[in-house]
XYZ file of C-alpha atoms in Angstrom:
553
model
C 79.955 -5.567 -116.354
C 80.684 -1.862 -115.885
C 78.045 -0.236 -113.725
C 76.433 2.851 -115.252
C 73.969 5.557 -114.194
C 71.712 7.569 -116.507
C 70.811 11.230 -116.050
C 68.030 13.025 -117.946
C 66.545 16.528 -117.724
C 64.192 18.900 -119.516
C 63.877 22.610 -118.847
C 60.320 23.930 -118.612
C 56.767 22.874 -117.878
C 55.973 23.646 -121.528
C 57.907 20.537 -122.550
C 56.392 17.060 -122.410
C 57.184 14.624 -119.614
C 57.904 12.174 -122.433
C 61.207 14.022 -122.918
C 62.618 12.267 -119.831
C 61.457 8.837 -121.030
C 62.865 9.469 -124.526
C 66.264 10.451 -123.143
C 66.376 7.428 -120.826
C 65.403 5.072 -123.675
C 68.189 6.493 -125.867
C 70.762 6.159 -123.048
C 69.699 2.557 -122.280
C 70.165 1.589 -125.908
C 73.619 3.166 -125.830
C 74.459 1.246 -122.618
C 73.436 -2.089 -124.167
C 75.590 -1.417 -127.233
C 78.624 -0.708 -125.026
C 78.082 -3.486 -122.481
C 77.122 -1.297 -119.501
C 74.869 -2.429 -116.660
C 72.318 0.267 -115.687
C 72.158 0.475 -111.880
C 70.301 3.785 -111.408
C 68.398 6.454 -113.334
C 68.375 10.091 -112.157
C 66.232 12.865 -113.574
C 65.116 16.491 -113.105
C 61.822 17.414 -114.746
C 61.060 21.061 -115.639
C 64.349 22.278 -114.111
C 66.581 24.855 -115.790
C 70.149 23.901 -116.594
C 71.279 27.413 -115.624
C 71.880 26.433 -112.002
C 72.587 23.442 -109.786
C 70.138 24.631 -107.139
C 66.793 22.875 -106.647
C 67.893 19.981 -108.859
C 67.527 16.949 -106.611
C 68.319 14.514 -109.402
C 71.794 15.796 -110.197
C 72.585 16.235 -106.490
C 71.661 12.606 -105.815
C 73.753 11.563 -108.803
C 76.832 13.357 -107.465
C 76.341 12.032 -103.935
C 76.127 8.416 -105.153
C 79.082 8.984 -107.465
C 81.244 9.967 -104.497
C 80.126 6.727 -102.790
C 81.331 4.666 -105.749
C 77.932 3.252 -106.777
C 78.839 3.241 -110.489
C 81.768 3.762 -112.890
C 80.040 5.569 -115.795
C 77.465 8.385 -116.134
C 75.502 8.403 -119.407
C 73.617 11.458 -120.707
C 72.022 12.252 -124.045
C 74.303 15.300 -124.327
C 76.531 17.115 -121.858
C 74.211 20.136 -121.732
C 71.613 17.911 -120.029
C 73.829 18.063 -116.947
C 74.223 21.845 -117.113
C 74.065 24.824 -119.447
C 76.485 26.767 -117.266
C 80.216 26.636 -117.989
C 81.237 26.729 -114.335
C 78.771 24.048 -113.212
C 79.482 21.640 -116.090
C 83.229 21.947 -115.551
C 82.759 21.348 -111.819
C 80.646 18.219 -112.366
C 83.164 16.826 -114.830
C 86.069 17.581 -112.512
C 84.469 15.842 -109.532
C 83.433 12.783 -111.544
C 86.950 12.501 -112.896
C 88.370 12.760 -109.368
C 86.079 9.874 -108.313
C 87.315 7.775 -111.274
C 83.971 7.953 -113.124
C 83.681 8.442 -116.891
C 81.163 10.984 -118.187
C 79.740 9.854 -121.539
C 77.350 11.669 -123.879
C 75.466 9.613 -126.471
C 76.081 12.399 -129.008
C 79.420 13.597 -127.582
C 81.372 10.472 -126.639
C 83.568 10.308 -123.533
C 83.867 13.786 -122.025
C 87.268 15.447 -122.227
C 88.539 18.881 -121.284
C 87.869 20.068 -124.842
C 84.315 18.691 -125.155
C 83.342 19.880 -121.658
C 84.708 23.359 -122.378
C 83.012 23.589 -125.783
C 79.683 22.143 -124.589
C 79.690 24.431 -121.543
C 80.419 27.485 -123.684
C 77.846 26.604 -126.371
C 75.207 25.721 -123.769
C 75.648 28.986 -121.878
C 75.656 31.056 -125.085
C 72.492 29.276 -126.230
C 70.770 29.983 -122.916
C 71.793 33.649 -122.841
C 70.821 34.080 -126.492
C 67.371 32.668 -125.715
C 66.961 35.234 -122.926
C 67.762 38.066 -125.355
C 65.338 36.699 -127.938
C 62.554 36.416 -125.363
C 63.142 40.007 -124.224
C 63.182 41.182 -127.820
C 59.873 39.441 -128.418
C 58.355 40.917 -125.257
C 59.549 44.383 -126.278
C 57.822 44.018 -129.640
C 54.588 42.948 -127.963
C 54.626 45.954 -125.639
C 55.193 48.368 -128.552
C 52.082 46.888 -130.159
C 50.079 47.680 -127.026
C 49.999 44.070 -125.828
C 50.690 42.856 -122.302
C 54.311 42.274 -121.355
C 53.361 39.806 -118.633
C 51.688 40.018 -115.251
C 48.130 40.980 -114.419
C 47.302 44.300 -112.748
C 44.291 44.752 -110.462
C 41.353 46.100 -112.454
C 42.046 44.115 -115.643
C 41.612 40.622 -117.071
C 42.868 38.917 -120.255
C 40.737 39.331 -123.375
C 39.784 35.769 -124.386
C 39.155 36.863 -127.985
C 42.466 38.686 -128.477
C 45.617 37.087 -127.082
C 47.805 39.624 -125.326
C 45.011 42.177 -124.969
C 43.357 43.120 -121.683
C 39.881 44.221 -120.648
C 38.796 46.455 -117.774
C 36.947 44.755 -114.897
C 34.464 47.483 -114.002
C 33.890 46.457 -110.367
C 37.627 46.490 -109.686
C 38.036 49.712 -111.697
C 35.537 51.406 -109.348
C 37.692 50.310 -106.402
C 40.787 51.795 -108.102
C 38.960 55.109 -108.619
C 37.859 55.085 -104.994
C 41.456 54.568 -103.837
C 42.770 57.475 -105.917
C 39.913 59.788 -104.922
C 40.311 59.091 -101.195
C 44.083 59.452 -101.393
C 43.827 62.732 -103.299
C 41.387 63.959 -100.638
C 44.039 63.433 -97.952
C 43.383 59.915 -96.622
C 46.443 57.801 -95.859
C 47.001 54.433 -97.602
C 46.505 52.730 -94.259
C 43.123 54.323 -93.595
C 42.024 53.570 -97.186
C 43.008 49.905 -96.693
C 41.013 49.818 -93.433
C 37.948 51.111 -95.241
C 38.247 48.546 -98.040
C 38.584 45.732 -95.498
C 35.610 47.037 -93.531
C 33.480 47.052 -96.701
C 34.453 43.460 -97.509
C 36.143 44.235 -100.848
C 38.344 41.394 -102.139
C 42.038 42.417 -102.404
C 44.290 41.638 -105.408
C 45.953 38.829 -103.412
C 45.828 37.486 -99.888
C 42.979 38.000 -97.459
C 43.279 41.690 -96.589
C 44.144 45.057 -98.061
C 47.316 46.591 -96.618
C 48.983 49.977 -96.995
C 51.763 48.238 -98.970
C 49.183 47.101 -101.565
C 48.616 50.757 -102.377
C 52.119 52.142 -101.726
C 54.232 49.513 -103.479
C 57.546 50.897 -104.744
C 57.888 54.108 -106.750
C 61.175 52.908 -108.275
C 59.713 49.602 -109.435
C 56.325 51.091 -110.330
C 54.310 48.526 -108.398
C 51.504 49.271 -105.986
C 48.153 50.642 -107.105
C 49.089 54.305 -106.551
C 52.166 53.952 -108.820
C 50.686 51.919 -111.689
C 50.619 54.180 -114.765
C 48.447 51.645 -116.594
C 45.500 53.271 -114.799
C 46.056 56.412 -116.926
C 46.532 54.452 -120.142
C 50.326 54.141 -120.234
C 52.048 50.760 -120.147
C 55.662 50.796 -118.911
C 57.808 47.724 -119.466
C 61.410 46.806 -118.589
C 61.475 48.571 -115.214
C 63.315 45.584 -113.732
C 65.599 42.740 -114.762
C 65.657 39.325 -113.115
C 69.108 37.848 -112.470
C 70.022 34.580 -110.792
C 72.194 34.610 -107.676
C 75.020 32.105 -108.369
C 75.264 31.177 -104.677
C 71.571 30.591 -103.911
C 70.094 29.932 -107.350
C 67.276 32.384 -106.584
C 66.068 34.970 -109.072
C 66.696 38.517 -107.856
C 64.898 41.589 -109.191
C 67.037 44.627 -110.029
C 65.766 48.034 -111.133
C 66.740 49.291 -114.593
C 67.596 52.965 -115.246
C 64.651 54.978 -116.538
C 66.418 55.446 -119.882
C 65.857 51.714 -120.552
C 62.123 51.743 -119.812
C 59.790 51.150 -122.724
C 56.464 52.972 -122.844
C 53.341 52.337 -124.886
C 50.066 54.276 -124.874
C 46.966 52.144 -124.271
C 44.143 54.702 -123.834
C 41.509 51.958 -123.924
C 42.762 50.777 -120.525
C 42.474 54.168 -118.790
C 40.648 54.030 -115.422
C 41.789 57.244 -113.697
C 41.779 60.810 -115.084
C 45.034 62.712 -115.632
C 44.030 65.335 -113.048
C 43.399 62.760 -110.328
C 46.615 60.923 -111.201
C 48.725 64.096 -110.964
C 47.271 65.020 -107.567
C 48.050 61.539 -106.233
C 51.602 61.540 -107.627
C 52.292 64.982 -106.182
C 51.350 63.688 -102.744
C 53.483 60.575 -103.278
C 56.524 62.790 -103.930
C 56.243 64.593 -100.568
C 59.191 63.926 -98.185
C 58.739 60.411 -96.718
C 59.237 59.374 -93.126
C 59.053 62.881 -91.615
C 56.883 63.107 -88.492
C 53.789 65.221 -89.002
C 54.732 67.615 -86.196
C 57.983 68.487 -88.038
C 57.092 68.863 -91.710
C 54.019 71.012 -91.155
C 53.070 73.736 -88.738
C 51.241 72.336 -85.706
C 47.705 73.661 -85.306
C 47.669 73.021 -81.564
C 50.151 72.619 -78.740
C 50.138 68.785 -78.789
C 49.381 68.169 -82.476
C 50.891 64.864 -83.600
C 51.886 63.866 -80.056
C 48.584 62.578 -78.649
C 48.106 58.794 -78.718
C 45.204 56.512 -77.801
C 45.960 54.386 -74.734
C 43.752 51.557 -76.013
C 45.268 50.923 -79.456
C 48.221 53.300 -79.854
C 46.756 55.240 -82.793
C 46.771 59.029 -82.907
C 44.108 61.169 -81.254
C 42.548 63.678 -83.650
C 40.219 66.650 -83.195
C 36.553 65.870 -83.877
C 34.924 69.263 -83.585
C 33.740 71.360 -80.655
C 30.915 71.066 -78.160
C 28.281 73.767 -77.552
C 30.625 75.699 -75.287
C 33.375 75.757 -77.949
C 35.721 73.259 -76.282
C 37.673 71.056 -78.737
C 37.132 67.300 -78.401
C 39.603 64.597 -79.491
C 39.024 60.924 -80.338
C 41.018 57.908 -81.586
C 41.663 58.213 -85.343
C 41.621 54.415 -85.818
C 38.088 54.360 -84.440
C 37.003 57.040 -86.877
C 38.771 55.625 -89.959
C 38.509 51.865 -89.599
C 36.487 51.191 -86.430
C 39.296 48.984 -85.095
C 39.973 50.601 -81.685
C 38.862 48.207 -78.893
C 37.926 50.986 -76.449
C 37.451 54.362 -78.193
C 36.862 57.358 -75.924
C 36.384 61.093 -76.377
C 38.421 63.630 -74.370
C 38.580 67.402 -74.027
C 41.794 68.770 -75.526
C 42.194 71.761 -73.179
C 42.063 69.472 -70.146
C 44.890 67.332 -71.498
C 47.003 70.365 -72.463
C 46.671 72.003 -69.051
C 47.645 68.790 -67.269
C 50.739 68.252 -69.423
C 51.986 71.834 -69.025
C 51.320 71.808 -65.274
C 53.198 68.573 -64.656
C 56.214 69.590 -66.801
C 56.340 72.899 -64.949
C 56.334 71.092 -61.562
C 59.092 68.806 -62.779
C 61.337 71.679 -63.834
C 60.777 73.650 -60.627
C 62.025 70.922 -58.302
C 65.705 70.002 -58.633
C 65.240 66.887 -56.500
C 63.017 65.411 -59.206
C 65.707 65.950 -61.838
C 68.205 64.385 -59.447
C 65.895 61.387 -59.063
C 65.675 61.064 -62.833
C 69.463 61.160 -63.192
C 70.053 58.698 -60.345
C 67.492 56.226 -61.694
C 68.881 56.588 -65.211
C 72.470 55.965 -64.107
C 71.489 52.905 -62.090
C 69.637 51.486 -65.066
C 72.544 52.159 -67.429
C 75.006 50.512 -65.024
C 72.777 47.459 -64.714
C 72.507 47.107 -68.479
C 76.259 47.524 -68.985
C 77.014 44.831 -66.402
C 74.526 42.477 -68.029
C 76.024 42.992 -71.458
C 79.612 42.690 -70.243
C 78.865 39.361 -68.571
C 77.298 38.236 -71.836
C 80.359 39.385 -73.790
C 82.424 36.425 -72.611
C 79.727 34.054 -73.880
C 79.698 35.783 -77.281
C 83.515 35.755 -77.544
C 83.779 32.032 -76.787
C 81.054 31.175 -79.298
C 82.667 33.410 -81.935
C 85.993 31.586 -81.447
C 84.242 28.249 -82.002
C 82.424 29.479 -85.124
C 85.606 30.953 -86.660
C 87.503 27.721 -85.933
C 84.801 25.671 -87.693
C 84.869 27.953 -90.745
C 88.678 27.776 -90.932
C 88.552 23.985 -90.670
C 86.039 23.667 -93.511
C 88.089 26.012 -95.727
C 91.231 23.929 -95.144
C 89.369 20.685 -95.887
C 88.093 22.153 -99.183
C 91.584 23.344 -100.092
C 93.004 19.869 -99.376
C 90.194 18.159 -101.389
C 89.050 16.327 -98.260
C 85.416 17.432 -98.694
C 83.417 18.656 -101.667
C 82.552 22.413 -101.753
C 78.921 21.550 -102.440
C 78.782 19.377 -99.321
C 80.320 22.171 -97.264
C 78.024 24.904 -98.585
C 75.100 24.135 -96.247
C 77.316 24.294 -93.163
C 78.958 27.534 -94.312
C 75.567 29.149 -94.965
C 74.724 28.643 -91.277
C 78.112 29.590 -89.840
C 78.748 32.837 -91.731
C 75.531 34.649 -90.634
C 76.156 33.592 -87.041
C 79.737 34.897 -87.205
C 78.482 38.263 -88.463
C 75.779 38.382 -85.793
C 78.276 37.677 -82.996
C 80.688 40.313 -84.312
C 77.900 42.898 -84.316
C 76.864 41.952 -80.779
C 80.426 42.383 -79.547
C 80.835 45.721 -81.319
C 77.672 46.964 -79.605
C 79.002 46.446 -76.054
C 78.478 49.775 -74.218
C 80.896 51.616 -71.973
C 80.065 52.829 -68.486
C 77.760 55.874 -68.695
C 79.346 59.246 -67.886
C 78.259 61.388 -64.965
C 75.069 63.240 -65.861
C 74.395 66.712 -64.460
C 71.643 69.233 -65.106
C 72.542 72.334 -67.106
C 71.195 75.131 -64.849
C 70.691 77.724 -67.611
C 68.729 75.287 -69.795
C 66.541 74.208 -66.887
C 65.841 77.821 -65.919
C 64.976 78.761 -69.506
C 62.591 75.843 -69.766
C 60.861 76.741 -66.521
C 60.406 80.372 -67.575
C 59.015 79.530 -71.008
C 56.685 76.816 -69.701
C 55.403 79.301 -67.096
C 54.706 81.791 -69.900
C 52.939 78.997 -71.777
C 50.717 78.297 -68.770
C 49.779 81.995 -68.599
C 48.865 81.918 -72.287
C 46.621 78.922 -71.669
C 44.864 80.666 -68.795
C 44.257 83.679 -71.059
C 42.948 81.380 -73.803
C 45.453 82.693 -76.368
C 47.938 79.810 -76.715
C 50.243 80.033 -79.754
C 51.569 76.593 -80.858
C 54.505 78.346 -82.594
C 55.681 80.318 -79.551
C 59.104 79.548 -78.076
C 57.550 77.975 -75.008
C 55.357 75.704 -77.136
C 58.301 74.705 -79.359
C 60.489 73.889 -76.354
C 57.732 71.795 -74.826
C 57.235 69.876 -78.087
C 60.985 69.229 -78.265
C 60.829 67.833 -74.755
C 57.936 65.453 -75.476
C 57.952 62.239 -77.496
C 54.278 61.366 -77.099
C 51.351 61.818 -74.720
C 49.222 58.688 -74.212
C 45.626 59.221 -73.009
C 43.523 56.403 -71.555
C 40.222 56.181 -69.675
C 39.599 53.377 -67.173
C 35.943 52.292 -67.510
C 35.883 50.787 -64.011
C 37.116 53.861 -62.121
C 36.104 56.499 -64.677
C 39.558 58.102 -64.335
C 41.456 59.532 -67.273
C 45.164 58.682 -67.205
C 47.789 60.583 -69.165
C 51.284 59.137 -69.624
C 53.865 61.666 -70.788
C 56.844 60.272 -72.717
C 59.789 62.612 -73.181
C 63.561 63.025 -73.071
C 65.641 65.444 -71.025
C 68.926 65.454 -72.949
C 68.512 69.134 -73.835
C 68.543 69.968 -70.105
C 71.839 68.184 -69.498
C 75.487 69.110 -70.085
C 76.687 68.348 -73.625
C 79.109 65.635 -72.537
C 76.274 63.686 -70.943
C 74.849 60.625 -72.589
C 71.356 60.829 -74.024
C 68.585 58.960 -72.267
C 67.475 55.647 -73.739
C 66.724 55.140 -77.406
C 63.282 56.378 -78.324
C 63.145 58.762 -75.343
C 62.501 58.255 -71.654
C 58.908 58.240 -70.388
C 59.092 61.146 -67.971
C 56.075 60.523 -65.789
C 52.476 59.456 -65.435
C 49.578 61.643 -64.301
C 46.710 59.729 -62.703
C 43.229 61.203 -63.078
C 44.008 64.345 -65.071
C 44.081 67.256 -62.658
C 43.063 65.082 -59.716
C 46.523 64.267 -58.302
C 47.925 60.794 -57.826
C 51.377 59.282 -58.047
C 53.447 57.082 -60.280
C 55.971 54.402 -59.461
C 59.560 53.810 -60.466
C 59.877 51.222 -63.259
C 62.993 49.771 -64.955
C 62.747 48.057 -68.325
C 65.380 46.412 -70.544
C 65.544 49.299 -73.056
C 66.381 51.875 -70.294
C 62.953 53.462 -70.405
C 62.216 54.846 -66.950
C 58.992 56.022 -65.319
C 59.497 58.217 -62.243
C 56.962 59.837 -59.849
C 56.490 63.581 -60.205
C 53.284 64.249 -58.252
């Protein structure tokens, strides 16, 4: 007897599992009538026919077909195998190559005509269903009903399908978020406060800044959700399926295609509060604070806590009028492991004094340049020795890819079988090409520009005089040059010794000739001051990213 396999599938979880059994029963009856022996039954429950991905049943069917386990494949109809023209044609082509007949109970033996027609009709049916669903969703939204999804602060109305109700406890949290943000708090500090107060987040275990920020273009994130002011916006995005991975990908729609509906009964936030928050959201993103606003003090935006890395912020003055600074993470979220309070003027004087000493002594600049060049040479040698390893591996990867392509072209292997191997080889090929392209050249000779160094010394000296007179201007030329020189100033207090340590991170490229290469990415830590104002010395350190610490005291 001719050996036959049965394949059955249904699309969604809304359909009954009996659909598989009914299809198999129908196919078995057909097999008995035609004298086939059933050797295997394959199935995919609640799996869309739009893609071959994540369908273990059809993959197992094709694998066994290539092994010659049966001579006939029976389905209720050809669209059970696929509702995609490309996939159905590919399945039919491969079965035919293996000498296996594809038979539909309602279609008969598959031919080029029936496969083409069934593939076309199946795909049109699927795409038409998508349009009908979107049309129905659009109508619901225009009626003020939910278009899907559940925003924080709301729950479904059990008495009215499609309607939503405000959850007052969550609504109070939403108001708190908008009020704190409008008052100047950052999303991160707001999230810290919510976590500290034990408030349950919309999902996961903790509030994060991303929960509040979301995406302005996609309208997600609490601070972007217009539903909080009584306006529902639908059709911001469209989901499309990647033909190579089978995954659904979200793509933003132009604003002209958005659909809006007023739902004043769902308002949680006032228009005034909403506008203030949105105005702040539209401010230029990613600009460091010390660049997009005028600094209030010499080191504004540059001071960092040595215990946790957060910024140090002013926290008022003492009785004598001296400004004190403290870790902002400690103040906002109480997360700093070792918060300490420092006097700002003491830190400023130490930084200016050390930079001035550095600029006055050419041998220290020479030491910086020598150390930098040695580090750059070491890194270049390391990377060049690694280049041969990358080149040999790249040759092997390219050869494997070429071999697989030739085997596919010669019908030696199936494209589906080769896909997994190609998905691993192609990213590695790209990675190796990028690594080779990033191989550095030998660093050029670096020399100090005498005019720039002299200008810096003069202006920093003027800055020190201003500090002694108590009239420092953070917008003066000396202050601006110093801020350009610095990347950050890290302040730390050692509880055992009681000493305050200040680590100054900066870059000196503006003091060098234009043809010179900039110091390492992210700046070069210029030096470390032990025990602010008490003297001490640092030590030379080399790290893989060319950051260098050199002694200046």
